[in-house]
mmCIF file of C-alpha atoms in Angstrom:
data_model
loop_
_atom_site.group_PDB
_atom_site.id
_atom_site.type_symbol
_atom_site.label_atom_id
_atom_site.label_comp_id
_atom_site.label_asym_id
_atom_site.label_seq_id
_atom_site.Cartn_x
_atom_site.Cartn_y
_atom_site.Cartn_z
ATOM 1 C CA MET A 1134 -6.471 40.065 102.899
ATOM 2 C CA LYS A 1135 -2.974 41.427 103.585
ATOM 3 C CA LEU A 1136 0.165 39.484 104.463
ATOM 4 C CA LYS A 1137 -0.226 40.567 108.086
ATOM 5 C CA ASP A 1138 -3.791 39.197 108.204
ATOM 6 C CA LEU A 1139 -2.765 35.891 106.615
ATOM 7 C CA ALA A 1140 0.086 35.490 109.094
ATOM 8 C CA GLN A 1141 -2.223 36.188 112.066
ATOM 9 C CA HIS A 1142 -4.778 33.694 110.744
ATOM 10 C CA LEU A 1143 -2.093 30.996 110.549
ATOM 11 C CA GLY A 1144 -0.373 31.922 113.806
ATOM 12 C CA LEU A 1145 2.931 32.400 111.975
ATOM 13 C CA SER A 1146 5.292 35.329 111.572
ATOM 14 C CA GLN A 1147 4.997 37.495 108.476
ATOM 15 C CA THR A 1148 8.572 36.518 107.580
ATOM 16 C CA THR A 1149 7.725 32.805 107.634
ATOM 17 C CA VAL A 1150 4.598 33.310 105.533
ATOM 18 C CA SER A 1151 6.491 35.463 103.043
ATOM 19 C CA ARG A 1152 9.291 32.917 102.750
ATOM 20 C CA ALA A 1153 6.779 30.086 102.283
ATOM 21 C CA LEU A 1154 5.014 31.982 99.492
ATOM 22 C CA ASN A 1155 8.347 32.731 97.825
ATOM 23 C CA GLY A 1156 9.559 29.115 97.907
ATOM 24 C CA TYR A 1157 12.511 29.586 100.250
ATOM 25 C CA PRO A 1158 14.105 26.174 101.011
ATOM 26 C CA GLU A 1159 14.447 26.764 104.771
ATOM 27 C CA VAL A 1160 10.645 26.574 105.145
ATOM 28 C CA SER A 1161 9.432 23.016 105.688
ATOM 29 C CA GLU A 1162 7.239 21.499 103.013
ATOM 30 C CA ALA A 1163 4.405 21.005 105.520
ATOM 31 C CA THR A 1164 4.458 24.695 106.491
ATOM 32 C CA ARG A 1165 4.736 25.803 102.873
ATOM 33 C CA GLN A 1166 1.717 23.728 101.879
ATOM 34 C CA ARG A 1167 -0.277 25.004 104.857
ATOM 35 C CA VAL A 1168 0.457 28.609 103.840
ATOM 36 C CA LEU A 1169 -0.363 27.985 100.180
ATOM 37 C CA ASP A 1170 -3.646 26.282 101.076
ATOM 38 C CA ALA A 1171 -4.654 29.191 103.316
ATOM 39 C CA ALA A 1172 -3.653 31.737 100.649
ATOM 40 C CA ARG A 1173 -5.883 30.011 98.110
ATOM 41 C CA GLN A 1174 -8.762 29.625 100.582
ATOM 42 C CA HIS A 1175 -8.729 33.319 101.504
ATOM 43 C CA HIS A 1176 -7.903 34.549 97.975
ATOM 44 C CA TYR A 1177 -4.680 36.161 99.128
ATOM 45 C CA ARG A 1178 -2.779 37.825 96.285
ATOM 46 C CA PRO A 1179 0.548 39.494 97.115
ATOM 47 C CA ASN A 1180 1.461 42.819 95.519
ATOM 48 C CA THR A 1181 3.697 41.523 92.744
ATOM 49 C CA ARG A 1182 5.227 44.903 91.930
ATOM 50 C CA ALA A 1183 6.076 45.614 95.539
ATOM 51 C CA ARG A 1184 7.553 42.185 95.998
ATOM 52 C CA GLY A 1185 9.628 42.607 92.879
ATOM 53 C CA LEU A 1186 11.030 45.942 94.075
ATOM 54 C CA ALA A 1187 11.776 44.504 97.508
ATOM 55 C CA THR A 1188 13.445 41.308 96.317
ATOM 56 C CA GLY A 1189 14.960 42.428 93.022
ATOM 57 C CA ARG A 1190 13.066 39.686 91.259
ATOM 58 C CA ALA A 1191 10.873 39.752 88.170
ATOM 59 C CA MET A 1192 8.268 37.567 89.888
ATOM 60 C CA ALA A 1193 7.743 35.643 86.654
ATOM 61 C CA ILE A 1194 8.648 32.270 85.132
ATOM 62 C CA GLY A 1195 9.372 31.933 81.425
ATOM 63 C CA HIS A 1196 8.063 29.393 78.906
ATOM 64 C CA VAL A 1197 9.386 29.435 75.326
ATOM 65 C CA ILE A 1198 7.208 27.657 72.785
ATOM 66 C CA PRO A 1199 8.284 26.931 69.188
ATOM 67 C CA LEU A 1200 5.724 27.823 66.555
ATOM 68 C CA SER A 1201 6.509 24.920 64.235
ATOM 69 C CA SER A 1202 3.873 22.230 63.800
ATOM 70 C CA LYS A 1203 6.655 19.677 64.321
ATOM 71 C CA TYR A 1204 6.312 20.197 68.048
ATOM 72 C CA GLU A 1205 3.381 18.867 69.988
ATOM 73 C CA MET A 1206 2.827 21.941 72.099
ATOM 74 C CA VAL A 1207 -0.423 23.649 71.121
ATOM 75 C CA ASN A 1208 -2.742 20.805 72.099
ATOM 76 C CA PRO A 1209 -4.932 19.743 75.038
ATOM 77 C CA VAL A 1210 -2.002 18.039 76.779
ATOM 78 C CA PHE A 1211 0.062 21.223 76.779
ATOM 79 C CA ALA A 1212 -2.962 23.266 77.859
ATOM 80 C CA ASP A 1213 -3.486 21.066 80.920
ATOM 81 C CA PHE A 1214 0.218 21.233 81.809
ATOM 82 C CA ILE A 1215 0.196 25.039 81.592
ATOM 83 C CA ALA A 1216 -2.989 25.169 83.689
ATOM 84 C CA GLY A 1217 -1.307 23.151 86.440
ATOM 85 C CA ALA A 1218 1.828 25.295 86.392
ATOM 86 C CA GLY A 1219 -0.244 28.481 86.323
ATOM 87 C CA GLU A 1220 -2.156 27.471 89.461
ATOM 88 C CA THR A 1221 1.104 27.175 91.360
ATOM 89 C CA TYR A 1222 2.582 30.417 90.022
ATOM 90 C CA SER A 1223 -0.569 32.327 90.910
ATOM 91 C CA ALA A 1224 -0.693 30.958 94.456
ATOM 92 C CA ARG A 1225 2.847 32.210 95.040
ATOM 93 C CA GLY A 1226 2.381 35.579 93.391
ATOM 94 C CA TYR A 1227 4.266 34.784 90.199
ATOM 95 C CA ASP A 1228 3.276 35.506 86.625
ATOM 96 C CA MET A 1229 3.907 33.403 83.536
ATOM 97 C CA VAL A 1230 5.806 34.891 80.603
ATOM 98 C CA MET A 1231 5.144 32.833 77.471
ATOM 99 C CA SER A 1232 7.065 33.530 74.283
ATOM 100 C CA VAL A 1233 5.936 31.820 71.060
ATOM 101 C CA VAL A 1234 8.836 31.934 68.599
ATOM 102 C CA ALA A 1235 9.679 30.810 65.073
ATOM 103 C CA ASP A 1236 11.732 27.662 64.456
ATOM 104 C CA GLY A 1237 15.333 28.030 65.532
ATOM 105 C CA GLU A 1238 14.608 31.071 67.704
ATOM 106 C CA GLU A 1239 14.197 29.342 71.062
ATOM 107 C CA GLU A 1240 17.748 29.933 72.218
ATOM 108 C CA ARG A 1241 17.612 33.636 71.291
ATOM 109 C CA ALA A 1242 14.386 33.961 73.299
ATOM 110 C CA TYR A 1243 16.034 32.455 76.393
ATOM 111 C CA VAL A 1244 18.977 34.863 76.074
ATOM 112 C CA GLN A 1245 16.627 37.843 75.781
ATOM 113 C CA MET A 1246 14.541 36.773 78.770
ATOM 114 C CA ALA A 1247 17.664 36.437 80.898
ATOM 115 C CA GLY A 1248 19.374 39.577 79.581
ATOM 116 C CA LYS A 1249 16.339 41.810 80.128
ATOM 117 C CA GLY A 1250 15.617 40.364 83.577
ATOM 118 C CA LEU A 1251 12.109 39.402 82.505
ATOM 119 C CA VAL A 1252 11.988 36.126 84.459
ATOM 120 C CA ASP A 1253 13.460 34.520 87.564
ATOM 121 C CA GLY A 1254 13.399 30.991 86.155
ATOM 122 C CA LEU A 1255 12.447 28.911 83.152
ATOM 123 C CA LEU A 1256 10.457 25.796 82.427
ATOM 124 C CA VAL A 1257 11.661 23.787 79.413
ATOM 125 C CA HIS A 1258 9.286 21.743 77.272
ATOM 126 C CA ALA A 1259 9.699 18.856 74.822
ATOM 127 C CA PRO A 1260 13.338 17.841 75.321
ATOM 128 C CA ARG A 1261 15.036 16.137 72.390
ATOM 129 C CA SER A 1262 16.079 12.497 72.618
ATOM 130 C CA ALA A 1263 19.827 12.887 72.060
ATOM 131 C CA GLN A 1264 21.472 16.282 72.557
ATOM 132 C CA ASP A 1265 19.489 19.390 73.314
ATOM 133 C CA ALA A 1266 21.393 22.638 72.781
ATOM 134 C CA ARG A 1267 19.025 24.483 75.112
ATOM 135 C CA ILE A 1268 20.383 22.727 78.209
ATOM 136 C CA PRO A 1269 24.033 23.900 78.093
ATOM 137 C CA LEU A 1270 22.810 27.387 77.091
ATOM 138 C CA LEU A 1271 20.536 27.625 80.128
ATOM 139 C CA GLN A 1272 23.308 26.366 82.374
ATOM 140 C CA ARG A 1273 25.574 29.159 81.068
ATOM 141 C CA LEU A 1274 22.853 31.779 81.562
ATOM 142 C CA GLY A 1275 22.636 30.816 85.230
ATOM 143 C CA LEU A 1276 18.852 31.055 85.556
ATOM 144 C CA PRO A 1277 17.108 28.293 87.518
ATOM 145 C CA PHE A 1278 15.284 25.943 85.156
ATOM 146 C CA VAL A 1279 13.363 22.677 85.172
ATOM 147 C CA VAL A 1280 12.898 20.339 82.217
ATOM 148 C CA HIS A 1281 9.588 18.553 81.766
ATOM 149 C CA GLY A 1282 11.125 15.312 80.536
ATOM 150 C CA ARG A 1283 14.742 14.193 80.210
ATOM 151 C CA VAL A 1284 17.663 14.409 77.802
ATOM 152 C CA GLY A 1285 19.792 11.273 77.540
ATOM 153 C CA ASP A 1286 21.195 9.671 80.671
ATOM 154 C CA ALA A 1287 23.983 11.921 81.975
ATOM 155 C CA GLN A 1288 22.101 14.814 83.563
ATOM 156 C CA ASP A 1289 23.093 17.478 86.074
ATOM 157 C CA PHE A 1290 19.969 19.621 85.938
ATOM 158 C CA SER A 1291 16.481 19.518 87.421
ATOM 159 C CA TRP A 1292 13.800 17.540 85.633
ATOM 160 C CA LEU A 1293 10.520 15.728 86.101
ATOM 161 C CA ASP A 1294 9.468 12.858 83.862
ATOM 162 C CA ILE A 1295 7.341 9.748 83.772
ATOM 163 C CA ASP A 1296 9.056 6.396 83.195
ATOM 164 C CA ASN A 1297 8.083 6.207 79.525
ATOM 165 C CA ALA A 1298 10.177 3.143 78.714
ATOM 166 C CA ARG A 1299 8.860 1.085 81.619
ATOM 167 C CA SER A 1300 5.322 2.312 80.961
ATOM 168 C CA PHE A 1301 5.261 1.096 77.355
ATOM 169 C CA GLN A 1302 7.074 -2.094 78.236
ATOM 170 C CA ARG A 1303 4.292 -2.908 80.705
ATOM 171 C CA ALA A 1304 1.608 -1.969 78.173
ATOM 172 C CA THR A 1305 3.130 -4.259 75.530
ATOM 173 C CA GLU A 1306 3.644 -7.073 78.028
ATOM 174 C CA LEU A 1307 -0.049 -6.901 78.949
ATOM 175 C CA LEU A 1308 -0.971 -7.480 75.310
ATOM 176 C CA LEU A 1309 1.565 -10.302 75.044
ATOM 177 C CA ASP A 1310 0.034 -11.901 78.149
ATOM 178 C CA LEU A 1311 -3.338 -11.760 76.360
ATOM 179 C CA GLY A 1312 -1.877 -13.810 73.514
ATOM 180 C CA HIS A 1313 -1.241 -11.009 70.992
ATOM 181 C CA ARG A 1314 1.880 -11.249 68.851
ATOM 182 C CA ARG A 1315 1.168 -8.798 66.010
ATOM 183 C CA ILE A 1316 1.324 -5.667 68.154
ATOM 184 C CA ALA A 1317 1.626 -2.276 66.450
ATOM 185 C CA LEU A 1318 3.184 0.887 67.879
ATOM 186 C CA ILE A 1319 1.638 4.247 66.955
ATOM 187 C CA ASN A 1320 4.120 6.637 68.528
ATOM 188 C CA GLY A 1321 4.880 10.331 68.800
ATOM 189 C CA LEU A 1322 7.763 12.073 67.041
ATOM 190 C CA GLU A 1323 10.791 9.994 67.941
ATOM 191 C CA PHE A 1324 13.364 12.799 67.932
ATOM 192 C CA MET A 1325 11.639 13.784 71.186
ATOM 193 C CA ASP A 1326 12.843 12.039 74.311
ATOM 194 C CA PHE A 1327 9.515 10.681 75.570
ATOM 195 C CA ALA A 1328 8.719 8.962 72.261
ATOM 196 C CA ALA A 1329 12.201 7.493 71.878
ATOM 197 C CA ARG A 1330 11.914 5.960 75.340
ATOM 198 C CA ARG A 1331 8.443 4.582 74.612
ATOM 199 C CA ARG A 1332 9.740 2.856 71.498
ATOM 200 C CA ARG A 1333 12.563 1.306 73.540
ATOM 201 C CA GLY A 1334 10.073 -0.024 76.084
ATOM 202 C CA TYR A 1335 7.877 -1.494 73.356
ATOM 203 C CA LEU A 1336 10.849 -3.197 71.666
ATOM 204 C CA ALA A 1337 12.175 -4.500 75.010
ATOM 205 C CA ALA A 1338 8.853 -6.206 75.727
ATOM 206 C CA LEU A 1339 8.767 -7.890 72.310
ATOM 207 C CA SER A 1340 12.396 -8.980 72.572
ATOM 208 C CA GLY A 1341 11.831 -10.359 76.059
ATOM 209 C CA ARG A 1342 9.175 -12.720 74.696
ATOM 210 C CA GLY A 1343 11.102 -13.654 71.538
ATOM 211 C CA VAL A 1344 8.730 -11.749 69.234
ATOM 212 C CA ALA A 1345 10.391 -10.139 66.216
ATOM 213 C CA ALA A 1346 9.596 -6.459 65.722
ATOM 214 C CA ASP A 1347 8.022 -5.667 62.342
ATOM 215 C CA PRO A 1348 8.864 -2.199 60.918
ATOM 216 C CA ALA A 1349 5.510 -2.231 59.091
ATOM 217 C CA LEU A 1350 3.810 -2.141 62.498
ATOM 218 C CA MET A 1351 5.608 0.985 63.746
ATOM 219 C CA GLN A 1352 4.819 4.607 62.908
ATOM 220 C CA ALA A 1353 5.902 7.894 64.477
ATOM 221 C CA ARG A 1354 4.194 11.209 63.740
ATOM 222 C CA GLU A 1355 2.681 14.206 65.499
ATOM 223 C CA MET A 1356 0.044 12.809 67.847
ATOM 224 C CA THR A 1357 -3.305 13.812 66.351
ATOM 225 C CA GLU A 1358 -6.608 12.011 65.859
ATOM 226 C CA PRO A 1359 -6.282 11.915 62.022
ATOM 227 C CA TYR A 1360 -2.789 10.432 62.364
ATOM 228 C CA GLY A 1361 -4.136 7.632 64.549
ATOM 229 C CA PHE A 1362 -6.903 6.953 62.029
ATOM 230 C CA ARG A 1363 -4.579 6.848 58.999
ATOM 231 C CA ALA A 1364 -1.874 4.793 60.701
ATOM 232 C CA ALA A 1365 -4.322 2.172 61.981
ATOM 233 C CA GLN A 1366 -6.109 2.066 58.624
ATOM 234 C CA GLN A 1367 -2.845 1.359 56.800
ATOM 235 C CA MET A 1368 -1.797 -1.341 59.227
ATOM 236 C CA LEU A 1369 -5.185 -3.040 59.212
ATOM 237 C CA ALA A 1370 -4.905 -3.294 55.420
ATOM 238 C CA LEU A 1371 -1.670 -5.314 55.654
ATOM 239 C CA PRO A 1372 -1.786 -8.990 54.593
ATOM 240 C CA ASP A 1373 -0.997 -9.873 58.209
ATOM 241 C CA PRO A 1374 -2.650 -7.061 60.201
ATOM 242 C CA PRO A 1375 -2.034 -6.350 63.878
ATOM 243 C CA SER A 1376 -4.374 -7.730 66.492
ATOM 244 C CA ALA A 1377 -3.369 -5.038 68.983
ATOM 245 C CA PHE A 1378 -2.048 -1.481 69.165
ATOM 246 C CA VAL A 1379 0.051 0.435 71.674
ATOM 247 C CA VAL A 1380 -0.634 4.159 71.210
ATOM 248 C CA SER A 1381 1.227 7.183 72.591
ATOM 249 C CA SER A 1382 -1.753 9.490 73.097
ATOM 250 C CA TYR A 1383 -5.390 9.260 74.095
ATOM 251 C CA ILE A 1384 -6.212 11.688 71.272
ATOM 252 C CA THR A 1385 -4.437 9.454 68.749
ATOM 253 C CA ALA A 1386 -6.151 6.383 70.209
ATOM 254 C CA MET A 1387 -9.520 7.895 69.322
ATOM 255 C CA GLY A 1388 -8.361 7.916 65.708
ATOM 256 C CA VAL A 1389 -7.430 4.250 66.022
ATOM 257 C CA ARG A 1390 -10.900 3.517 67.377
ATOM 258 C CA ARG A 1391 -12.428 5.306 64.364
ATOM 259 C CA ALA A 1392 -10.340 3.190 61.987
ATOM 260 C CA LEU A 1393 -11.483 -0.003 63.701
ATOM 261 C CA SER A 1394 -15.111 1.040 63.403
ATOM 262 C CA ALA A 1395 -14.673 1.869 59.705
ATOM 263 C CA ALA A 1396 -13.197 -1.599 59.178
ATOM 264 C CA GLY A 1397 -16.140 -3.296 60.913
ATOM 265 C CA LEU A 1398 -13.989 -4.329 63.867
ATOM 266 C CA GLU A 1399 -14.970 -4.158 67.523
ATOM 267 C CA LEU A 1400 -12.602 -2.451 69.946
ATOM 268 C CA GLY A 1401 -11.524 -4.832 72.710
ATOM 269 C CA ARG A 1402 -13.007 -7.886 71.005
ATOM 270 C CA ASP A 1403 -11.474 -8.067 67.552
ATOM 271 C CA VAL A 1404 -8.559 -5.699 68.159
ATOM 272 C CA SER A 1405 -7.054 -4.560 71.464
ATOM 273 C CA VAL A 1406 -5.670 -1.083 72.194
ATOM 274 C CA VAL A 1407 -3.565 0.235 75.072
ATOM 275 C CA THR A 1408 -2.894 3.973 75.089
ATOM 276 C CA HIS A 1409 -1.118 6.525 77.210
ATOM 277 C CA ASP A 1410 -3.621 8.736 79.031
ATOM 278 C CA ASP A 1411 -2.534 12.144 80.358
ATOM 279 C CA ASP A 1412 -5.719 12.303 82.478
ATOM 280 C CA LEU A 1413 -6.930 15.412 80.669
ATOM 281 C CA SER A 1414 -9.409 17.563 82.532
ATOM 282 C CA TYR A 1415 -11.960 17.887 79.713
ATOM 283 C CA LEU A 1416 -11.162 14.827 77.589
ATOM 284 C CA SER A 1417 -11.391 12.122 80.171
ATOM 285 C CA ASN A 1418 -10.901 8.376 79.862
ATOM 286 C CA GLN A 1419 -12.143 7.835 83.390
ATOM 287 C CA GLY A 1420 -15.366 6.173 84.433
ATOM 288 C CA GLU A 1421 -16.590 3.084 86.217
ATOM 289 C CA VAL A 1422 -14.994 1.155 83.354
ATOM 290 C CA PRO A 1423 -12.731 3.341 81.177
ATOM 291 C CA ILE A 1424 -13.034 3.108 77.396
ATOM 292 C CA PHE A 1425 -9.316 2.474 76.953
ATOM 293 C CA THR A 1426 -6.879 0.351 78.872
ATOM 294 C CA ALA A 1427 -4.198 2.947 79.565
ATOM 295 C CA THR A 1428 -0.960 3.911 81.226
ATOM 296 C CA ARG A 1429 -2.133 6.954 83.144
ATOM 297 C CA SER A 1430 -0.374 9.973 84.627
ATOM 298 C CA SER A 1431 -1.783 13.447 85.250
ATOM 299 C CA VAL A 1432 -0.073 16.065 83.083
ATOM 300 C CA ARG A 1433 -1.784 18.820 85.110
ATOM 301 C CA GLN A 1434 -0.173 17.482 88.265
ATOM 302 C CA ALA A 1435 3.155 17.387 86.416
ATOM 303 C CA GLY A 1436 2.685 21.070 85.583
ATOM 304 C CA ARG A 1437 2.023 21.875 89.236
ATOM 305 C CA ARG A 1438 5.082 19.970 90.401
ATOM 306 C CA CYS A 1439 7.432 21.415 87.755
ATOM 307 C CA ALA A 1440 6.328 24.895 88.834
ATOM 308 C CA GLU A 1441 6.966 24.041 92.495
ATOM 309 C CA ILE A 1442 10.457 22.805 91.659
ATOM 310 C CA VAL A 1443 11.520 25.862 89.668
ATOM 311 C CA LEU A 1444 10.149 28.214 92.332
ATOM 312 C CA GLY A 1445 12.038 26.276 94.974
ATOM 313 C CA LEU A 1446 15.278 26.677 93.017
ATOM 314 C CA ILE A 1447 15.004 30.460 92.879
ATOM 315 C CA GLY A 1448 17.329 31.989 95.451
ATOM 316 C CA SER A 1449 18.873 28.591 96.241
ATOM 317 C CA GLU A 1450 22.102 28.658 94.248
ATOM 318 C CA ALA A 1451 23.670 25.812 96.214
ATOM 319 C CA ALA A 1452 20.653 23.529 95.926
ATOM 320 C CA ALA A 1453 21.242 20.159 94.264
ATOM 321 C CA PRO A 1454 19.240 19.398 91.102
ATOM 322 C CA VAL A 1455 15.756 18.028 91.740
ATOM 323 C CA GLN A 1456 15.095 14.931 89.644
ATOM 324 C CA GLU A 1457 11.828 13.013 89.842
ATOM 325 C CA LEU A 1458 10.792 9.959 87.840
ATOM 326 C CA TRP A 1459 7.105 9.112 88.163
ATOM 327 C CA GLU A 1460 5.613 5.694 87.533
ATOM 328 C CA THR A 1461 2.430 5.516 85.498
ATOM 329 C CA GLU A 1462 -0.686 3.656 86.595
ATOM 330 C CA LEU A 1463 -1.821 0.856 84.285
ATOM 331 C CA THR A 1464 -5.626 0.865 84.311
ATOM 332 C CA LEU A 1465 -7.794 -1.745 82.603
ATOM 333 C CA GLY A 1466 -10.614 -0.630 80.330
ATOM 334 C CA LEU A 1467 -12.892 -1.947 77.612
ATOM 335 C CA SER A 1468 -10.283 -1.780 74.855
ATOM 336 C CA THR A 1469 -8.341 -4.973 75.588
ATOM 337 C CA GLY A 1470 -9.181 -8.646 75.389
ATOM 338 C CA PRO A 1471 -7.639 -12.036 74.569
ATOM 339 C CA TYR A 1472 -6.219 -12.640 71.119
ATOM 340 C CA ARG A 1473 -8.786 -13.988 68.649
ATOM 341 C CA PRO A 1474 -7.451 -15.623 65.452
ATOM 342 C CA GLY A 1475 -8.443 -13.454 62.513
ATOM 343 C CA GLY A 1476 -9.644 -10.712 64.806
ATOM 344 C CA GLY A 1477 -7.669 -7.999 63.060
ATOM 345 C CA ALA A 1478 -8.858 -8.885 59.545
ATOM 346 C CA ARG A 1479 -10.931 -6.243 57.799
ATOM 347 C CA ARG A 1480 -14.666 -6.868 57.554
ATOM 348 C CA PRO A 1481 -17.471 -5.294 55.573
ATOM 349 C CA PRO A 1482 -18.719 -2.073 57.226
ATOM 350 C CA PRO A 1483 -21.552 -2.915 59.640
ATOM 351 C CA HIS A 1484 -23.838 -0.149 58.358
ATOM 352 C CA GLY A 1485 -23.453 -0.186 54.580
ATOM 353 C CA PRO A 1486 -26.378 0.164 52.134
ATOM 354 C CA LEU A 1487 -26.825 -3.606 51.968
ATOM 355 C CA ALA A 1488 -26.579 -4.168 55.678
ATOM 356 C CA SER A 1489 -29.677 -5.587 57.306
ATOM 357 C CA PRO A 1490 -30.945 -4.169 60.606
ATOM 358 C CA VAL A 1491 -29.512 -5.759 63.730
ATOM 359 C CA ARG A 1492 -32.103 -6.791 66.293
ATOM 360 C CA ARG A 1493 -31.348 -7.573 69.878
ATOM 361 C CA ALA A 1494 -33.078 -10.347 71.759
ATOM 362 C CA GLY A 1495 -36.466 -9.222 72.975
ATOM 363 C CA SER A 1496 -36.762 -6.340 70.501
#
């Protein structure tokens, strides 16, 4: 299908359809969405090279990814985010330019992308919690960019984030309402903005109920399943173990669940867990009754929306920054229950060599 055919099908001018596909701000959001939906339905793909020659654009958006294992990029969460962004780029005839660089080389990569005219805009990942040198650099380069997350409080650039502080405050308050007082935090790397905000929300909830925070019940590492297992195992071995956990990742929460099982403890009965759930496409916590009580937000949808924002900024030099703060949805699952005295104490493994078979009634 050609642009002319798509325009005739929609009853719109070719100029309007072209502007909608290219993210021009003068096209209404309703019309833009109608055009995008029709383009997807009829598998319309614009000639990227021709468009680039006609508009003087690269028809590509850049993503710079640090190679270091310190950053939580090469994981299922990042994959879902990139999938969401890629869907939007493709629908509008844009490509994705991804540069994986060594530590300390991110800024050089941005300069090269801008200097060589490789991209029309940039999408920034994993903002730091205090100052992030990438932001003033990108502002000097003059390329449109969107940050997935935030940096501090004074911001004059486009970003999209979830309300991490409020989300983890609500999660901790739920556990407090259930009677828990020894509540552990298994967090992500706290030099990153999202994790720093989650810690603040957790501490605010404890302080609001007059519960003293215990440093022995707080850990911050890269969010992996083995990290969740080791952190929970260490905390459960404390003289006064936690009866509940707040966890920054569904993947990490699975490690916590493994540690509970190894300690002979039942998730949701002996120990409660609330996790953040990015609503991953192939690692789902959904169901009639989810496994984990969770603060939920779709990272794929965040990828789609970040891509829409950066495309909308291209060619709109006078446009004000777009800033969106999304609330998470707190969903109840099988992993939370009322506080039970002694519930977090370690027990003999349920399936050791001396364990007798468990029979259910009627068996």
